[in-house]
């Protein structure tokens, strides 16, 4: 990689952990990093395994899962472009990380990354900021699952996907409807939101009938009335 313009071809540089770093700091980070591609369904890390790496999601979508007491898989979170994977200073992987779609990650060995953080305060501060943001998002999701109706959950989920238009969504015109492809299937959406597959399907059908969305394909969604969805989401 050209050290004069480190990460120049990175599509998430301005939004990822590295966004606040100087070129000199990016060069140091680049020296320990490499890009890794994952196929849909490929596992990056298993819960309980030694924590050997961390990194930034460049493209695609990944899920974080935990095993329930009866052996089922429970989705506890999702990761999208610019999100950070892994926990520095943790000896073991907390959740299994699996690609939902074809994905690419900028990955760093954990020990060299920890040493780099100790030498570059900006990197450490940005990681701390992301950790606090992730904690706030997790608390918001807990509140969503506990208190919101099925319609509110689904409307909020669709709006969240639409807000990630750098990764998934697009508009034909500047003020036109937003179209995107869901990175999760309906069963995975149900797991994430604490609903059943039937309820997810019913809510999508209800939104379509109300003219709020269109469903051009199995995972395709077009938001026709964003304001209407926001009213439902609360």
mmCIF file of C-alpha atoms in Angstrom:
data_model
loop_
_atom_site.group_PDB
_atom_site.id
_atom_site.type_symbol
_atom_site.label_atom_id
_atom_site.label_comp_id
_atom_site.label_asym_id
_atom_site.label_seq_id
_atom_site.Cartn_x
_atom_site.Cartn_y
_atom_site.Cartn_z
ATOM 1 C CA UNK A 1 0.000 0.000 0.000
ATOM 2 C CA UNK A 2 1.209 3.541 -0.779
ATOM 3 C CA UNK A 3 2.457 4.932 2.548
ATOM 4 C CA UNK A 4 2.068 8.489 1.252
ATOM 5 C CA UNK A 5 -1.722 7.986 1.095
ATOM 6 C CA UNK A 6 -2.535 5.157 3.535
ATOM 7 C CA UNK A 7 -6.018 3.692 3.244
ATOM 8 C CA UNK A 8 -6.794 5.962 0.276
ATOM 9 C CA UNK A 9 -8.988 3.269 -1.282
ATOM 10 C CA UNK A 10 -10.888 2.467 1.937
ATOM 11 C CA UNK A 11 -14.607 3.194 1.534
ATOM 12 C CA UNK A 12 -15.205 3.530 5.297
ATOM 13 C CA UNK A 13 -12.095 5.436 6.327
ATOM 14 C CA UNK A 14 -14.006 8.553 7.391
ATOM 15 C CA UNK A 15 -16.507 6.567 9.474
ATOM 16 C CA UNK A 16 -14.357 3.789 10.916
ATOM 17 C CA UNK A 17 -12.040 3.635 13.905
ATOM 18 C CA UNK A 18 -9.221 5.091 11.789
ATOM 19 C CA UNK A 19 -11.176 8.214 10.831
ATOM 20 C CA UNK A 20 -9.503 10.462 13.400
ATOM 21 C CA UNK A 21 -5.955 9.226 12.835
ATOM 22 C CA UNK A 22 -3.190 11.176 11.131
ATOM 23 C CA UNK A 23 -1.493 9.780 8.034
ATOM 24 C CA UNK A 24 1.515 8.808 10.172
ATOM 25 C CA UNK A 25 -0.736 6.897 12.559
ATOM 26 C CA UNK A 26 -2.519 5.236 9.625
ATOM 27 C CA UNK A 27 0.828 4.100 8.252
ATOM 28 C CA UNK A 28 1.640 2.472 11.600
ATOM 29 C CA UNK A 29 -1.764 0.772 11.662
ATOM 30 C CA UNK A 30 -1.382 -0.402 8.078
ATOM 31 C CA UNK A 31 1.888 -2.120 8.874
ATOM 32 C CA UNK A 32 0.137 -4.594 11.148
ATOM 33 C CA UNK A 33 -3.112 -4.945 9.182
ATOM 34 C CA UNK A 34 -4.303 -7.045 6.268
ATOM 35 C CA UNK A 35 -7.569 -7.428 4.410
ATOM 36 C CA UNK A 36 -9.560 -10.625 4.673
ATOM 37 C CA UNK A 37 -12.573 -11.637 2.631
ATOM 38 C CA UNK A 38 -15.330 -13.848 4.009
ATOM 39 C CA UNK A 39 -17.946 -15.772 2.075
ATOM 40 C CA UNK A 40 -21.555 -15.667 3.264
ATOM 41 C CA UNK A 41 -21.870 -18.151 6.123
ATOM 42 C CA UNK A 42 -18.141 -18.218 6.882
ATOM 43 C CA UNK A 43 -17.199 -17.908 10.559
ATOM 44 C CA UNK A 44 -14.521 -15.410 11.543
ATOM 45 C CA UNK A 45 -14.284 -16.267 15.239
ATOM 46 C CA UNK A 46 -15.864 -18.772 17.630
ATOM 47 C CA UNK A 47 -17.117 -17.852 21.094
ATOM 48 C CA UNK A 48 -14.697 -19.076 23.741
ATOM 49 C CA UNK A 49 -11.736 -19.372 21.371
ATOM 50 C CA UNK A 50 -8.535 -17.387 22.061
ATOM 51 C CA UNK A 51 -8.990 -13.771 20.933
ATOM 52 C CA UNK A 52 -6.305 -13.405 18.289
ATOM 53 C CA UNK A 53 -7.477 -10.494 16.135
ATOM 54 C CA UNK A 54 -9.743 -7.465 15.811
ATOM 55 C CA UNK A 55 -10.577 -5.171 12.945
ATOM 56 C CA UNK A 56 -12.899 -2.930 10.931
ATOM 57 C CA UNK A 57 -15.731 -4.104 8.685
ATOM 58 C CA UNK A 58 -15.125 -2.694 5.194
ATOM 59 C CA UNK A 59 -18.130 -4.177 3.392
ATOM 60 C CA UNK A 60 -20.871 -6.707 3.982
ATOM 61 C CA UNK A 61 -22.703 -7.656 7.164
ATOM 62 C CA UNK A 62 -21.834 -10.019 10.014
ATOM 63 C CA UNK A 63 -23.755 -11.383 12.968
ATOM 64 C CA UNK A 64 -22.773 -11.901 16.594
ATOM 65 C CA UNK A 65 -24.319 -15.012 18.104
ATOM 66 C CA UNK A 66 -24.443 -16.822 21.422
ATOM 67 C CA UNK A 67 -25.636 -20.328 22.227
ATOM 68 C CA UNK A 68 -28.741 -20.591 24.410
ATOM 69 C CA UNK A 69 -29.108 -23.136 27.199
ATOM 70 C CA UNK A 70 -30.963 -25.521 24.864
ATOM 71 C CA UNK A 71 -28.276 -25.232 22.183
ATOM 72 C CA UNK A 72 -30.027 -22.811 19.844
ATOM 73 C CA UNK A 73 -28.233 -19.935 18.163
ATOM 74 C CA UNK A 74 -29.323 -16.472 19.301
ATOM 75 C CA UNK A 75 -28.336 -13.388 17.326
ATOM 76 C CA UNK A 76 -27.222 -10.747 19.825
ATOM 77 C CA UNK A 77 -25.980 -8.129 17.383
ATOM 78 C CA UNK A 78 -25.020 -7.264 13.840
ATOM 79 C CA UNK A 79 -21.985 -5.537 12.350
ATOM 80 C CA UNK A 80 -21.930 -3.340 9.265
ATOM 81 C CA UNK A 81 -19.321 -1.322 7.325
ATOM 82 C CA UNK A 82 -17.199 0.896 9.640
ATOM 83 C CA UNK A 83 -18.114 -1.185 12.736
ATOM 84 C CA UNK A 84 -15.270 -2.553 14.862
ATOM 85 C CA UNK A 85 -14.916 -6.287 15.507
ATOM 86 C CA UNK A 86 -13.335 -7.720 18.619
ATOM 87 C CA UNK A 87 -12.307 -6.605 22.073
ATOM 88 C CA UNK A 88 -8.707 -5.549 22.711
ATOM 89 C CA UNK A 89 -7.291 -6.881 25.991
ATOM 90 C CA UNK A 90 -9.864 -9.704 26.083
ATOM 91 C CA UNK A 91 -8.283 -13.154 26.164
ATOM 92 C CA UNK A 92 -11.295 -14.985 24.722
ATOM 93 C CA UNK A 93 -13.819 -14.312 21.982
ATOM 94 C CA UNK A 94 -17.125 -13.277 23.573
ATOM 95 C CA UNK A 95 -19.530 -14.057 20.692
ATOM 96 C CA UNK A 96 -19.267 -16.103 17.514
ATOM 97 C CA UNK A 97 -18.798 -13.818 14.497
ATOM 98 C CA UNK A 98 -20.186 -15.065 11.160
ATOM 99 C CA UNK A 99 -20.595 -13.352 7.802
ATOM 100 C CA UNK A 100 -24.217 -12.858 6.759
ATOM 101 C CA UNK A 101 -23.156 -11.726 3.296
ATOM 102 C CA UNK A 102 -19.915 -11.706 1.340
ATOM 103 C CA UNK A 103 -17.794 -9.416 3.507
ATOM 104 C CA UNK A 104 -14.374 -7.824 3.746
ATOM 105 C CA UNK A 105 -12.532 -6.925 6.931
ATOM 106 C CA UNK A 106 -9.388 -4.951 7.691
ATOM 107 C CA UNK A 107 -7.964 -7.203 10.367
ATOM 108 C CA UNK A 108 -5.211 -6.632 12.956
ATOM 109 C CA UNK A 109 -3.466 -9.159 15.228
ATOM 110 C CA UNK A 110 -4.628 -8.373 18.764
ATOM 111 C CA UNK A 111 -1.274 -8.046 20.562
ATOM 112 C CA UNK A 112 0.345 -5.652 18.018
ATOM 113 C CA UNK A 113 -2.912 -3.653 17.904
ATOM 114 C CA UNK A 114 -2.869 -3.296 21.700
ATOM 115 C CA UNK A 115 0.744 -2.086 21.586
ATOM 116 C CA UNK A 116 -0.163 0.403 18.875
ATOM 117 C CA UNK A 117 -3.012 1.773 21.003
ATOM 118 C CA UNK A 118 -0.607 2.347 23.868
ATOM 119 C CA UNK A 119 1.638 4.406 21.561
ATOM 120 C CA UNK A 120 -1.131 6.390 19.829
ATOM 121 C CA UNK A 121 -3.604 8.098 22.129
ATOM 122 C CA UNK A 122 -5.940 9.070 19.274
ATOM 123 C CA UNK A 123 -6.514 5.418 18.398
ATOM 124 C CA UNK A 124 -7.227 4.545 22.021
ATOM 125 C CA UNK A 125 -9.660 7.463 22.399
ATOM 126 C CA UNK A 126 -11.531 6.583 19.218
ATOM 127 C CA UNK A 127 -11.888 2.958 20.291
ATOM 128 C CA UNK A 128 -13.224 4.123 23.660
ATOM 129 C CA UNK A 129 -15.734 6.393 21.904
ATOM 130 C CA UNK A 130 -16.886 3.485 19.736
ATOM 131 C CA UNK A 131 -17.204 1.262 22.807
ATOM 132 C CA UNK A 132 -19.445 3.827 24.517
ATOM 133 C CA UNK A 133 -21.498 4.245 21.327
ATOM 134 C CA UNK A 134 -21.888 0.464 21.103
ATOM 135 C CA UNK A 135 -23.002 0.314 24.737
ATOM 136 C CA UNK A 136 -25.592 3.031 24.119
ATOM 137 C CA UNK A 137 -26.865 1.172 21.044
ATOM 138 C CA UNK A 138 -27.118 -2.066 23.032
ATOM 139 C CA UNK A 139 -29.126 -0.322 25.748
ATOM 140 C CA UNK A 140 -31.419 1.187 23.131
ATOM 141 C CA UNK A 141 -31.959 -2.236 21.590
ATOM 142 C CA UNK A 142 -32.771 -3.730 25.003
ATOM 143 C CA UNK A 143 -35.373 -1.012 25.519
ATOM 144 C CA UNK A 144 -36.735 -1.655 22.033
ATOM 145 C CA UNK A 145 -37.129 -5.373 22.644
ATOM 146 C CA UNK A 146 -38.674 -4.886 26.056
ATOM 147 C CA UNK A 147 -41.216 -2.140 25.407
ATOM 148 C CA UNK A 148 -41.965 -1.762 21.718
ATOM 149 C CA UNK A 149 -44.704 -3.443 19.759
ATOM 150 C CA UNK A 150 -43.955 -5.660 16.770
ATOM 151 C CA UNK A 151 -44.810 -2.820 14.377
ATOM 152 C CA UNK A 152 -42.541 -0.383 16.197
ATOM 153 C CA UNK A 153 -39.676 -2.870 16.135
ATOM 154 C CA UNK A 154 -40.019 -3.581 12.423
ATOM 155 C CA UNK A 155 -40.372 0.089 11.476
ATOM 156 C CA UNK A 156 -37.292 0.956 13.514
ATOM 157 C CA UNK A 157 -35.319 -1.882 11.944
ATOM 158 C CA UNK A 158 -36.182 -0.799 8.389
ATOM 159 C CA UNK A 159 -35.254 2.801 9.157
ATOM 160 C CA UNK A 160 -31.929 1.638 10.586
ATOM 161 C CA UNK A 161 -31.184 -0.311 7.400
ATOM 162 C CA UNK A 162 -32.146 2.698 5.289
ATOM 163 C CA UNK A 163 -29.799 4.922 7.295
ATOM 164 C CA UNK A 164 -26.893 2.715 6.233
ATOM 165 C CA UNK A 165 -27.256 3.742 2.597
ATOM 166 C CA UNK A 166 -23.454 3.902 2.160
ATOM 167 C CA UNK A 167 -23.472 0.126 2.506
ATOM 168 C CA UNK A 168 -26.846 -1.076 1.266
ATOM 169 C CA UNK A 169 -29.249 1.627 0.184
ATOM 170 C CA UNK A 170 -29.592 3.987 -2.737
ATOM 171 C CA UNK A 171 -31.956 6.604 -4.172
ATOM 172 C CA UNK A 172 -32.782 7.005 -7.861
ATOM 173 C CA UNK A 173 -33.056 10.766 -7.226
ATOM 174 C CA UNK A 174 -31.890 12.978 -4.368
ATOM 175 C CA UNK A 175 -35.347 13.065 -2.784
ATOM 176 C CA UNK A 176 -36.664 9.762 -4.157
ATOM 177 C CA UNK A 177 -37.551 6.591 -2.257
ATOM 178 C CA UNK A 178 -34.759 4.604 -0.609
ATOM 179 C CA UNK A 179 -34.183 1.086 -1.926
ATOM 180 C CA UNK A 180 -31.979 -1.504 -0.223
ATOM 181 C CA UNK A 181 -31.390 -5.223 0.137
ATOM 182 C CA UNK A 182 -31.822 -6.686 3.610
ATOM 183 C CA UNK A 183 -28.610 -8.391 4.799
ATOM 184 C CA UNK A 184 -30.665 -10.712 7.042
ATOM 185 C CA UNK A 185 -33.389 -13.164 6.086
ATOM 186 C CA UNK A 186 -36.746 -13.043 7.857
ATOM 187 C CA UNK A 187 -35.779 -15.705 10.376
ATOM 188 C CA UNK A 188 -32.665 -13.761 11.341
ATOM 189 C CA UNK A 189 -34.645 -10.526 11.621
ATOM 190 C CA UNK A 190 -37.086 -12.345 13.902
ATOM 191 C CA UNK A 191 -34.241 -13.569 16.132
ATOM 192 C CA UNK A 192 -32.704 -10.110 16.316
ATOM 193 C CA UNK A 193 -35.981 -8.365 17.206
ATOM 194 C CA UNK A 194 -37.436 -11.032 19.466
ATOM 195 C CA UNK A 195 -40.318 -11.815 17.089
ATOM 196 C CA UNK A 196 -41.507 -14.838 15.132
ATOM 197 C CA UNK A 197 -40.954 -15.235 11.385
ATOM 198 C CA UNK A 198 -44.720 -15.043 10.888
ATOM 199 C CA UNK A 199 -44.876 -11.728 12.741
ATOM 200 C CA UNK A 200 -42.028 -10.280 10.667
ATOM 201 C CA UNK A 201 -43.824 -11.316 7.465
ATOM 202 C CA UNK A 202 -47.146 -9.910 8.704
ATOM 203 C CA UNK A 203 -45.605 -6.549 9.555
ATOM 204 C CA UNK A 204 -43.893 -6.264 6.175
ATOM 205 C CA UNK A 205 -47.174 -7.126 4.450
ATOM 206 C CA UNK A 206 -48.995 -4.559 6.595
ATOM 207 C CA UNK A 207 -46.466 -1.835 5.745
ATOM 208 C CA UNK A 208 -46.737 -2.711 2.057
ATOM 209 C CA UNK A 209 -50.536 -2.578 2.106
ATOM 210 C CA UNK A 210 -50.381 0.813 3.813
ATOM 211 C CA UNK A 211 -48.128 2.165 1.055
ATOM 212 C CA UNK A 212 -45.205 2.694 3.410
ATOM 213 C CA UNK A 213 -42.890 0.265 1.598
ATOM 214 C CA UNK A 214 -42.640 -1.857 -1.528
ATOM 215 C CA UNK A 215 -41.109 -5.330 -1.627
ATOM 216 C CA UNK A 216 -39.537 -5.700 -5.092
ATOM 217 C CA UNK A 217 -37.796 -8.996 -4.218
ATOM 218 C CA UNK A 218 -37.439 -11.501 -1.368
ATOM 219 C CA UNK A 219 -34.973 -9.268 0.483
ATOM 220 C CA UNK A 220 -35.490 -6.042 -1.430
ATOM 221 C CA UNK A 221 -37.226 -3.123 0.288
ATOM 222 C CA UNK A 222 -38.187 0.305 -1.022
ATOM 223 C CA UNK A 223 -39.250 2.854 1.573
ATOM 224 C CA UNK A 224 -41.994 4.979 0.027
ATOM 225 C CA UNK A 225 -43.097 6.871 3.126
ATOM 226 C CA UNK A 226 -40.182 7.423 5.507
ATOM 227 C CA UNK A 227 -42.138 9.869 7.652
ATOM 228 C CA UNK A 228 -44.931 7.342 8.063
ATOM 229 C CA UNK A 229 -42.486 4.677 9.233
ATOM 230 C CA UNK A 230 -40.978 7.127 11.716
ATOM 231 C CA UNK A 231 -44.402 7.750 13.218
ATOM 232 C CA UNK A 232 -44.863 3.994 13.734
ATOM 233 C CA UNK A 233 -41.338 3.549 15.099
ATOM 234 C CA UNK A 234 -42.026 6.212 17.690
#
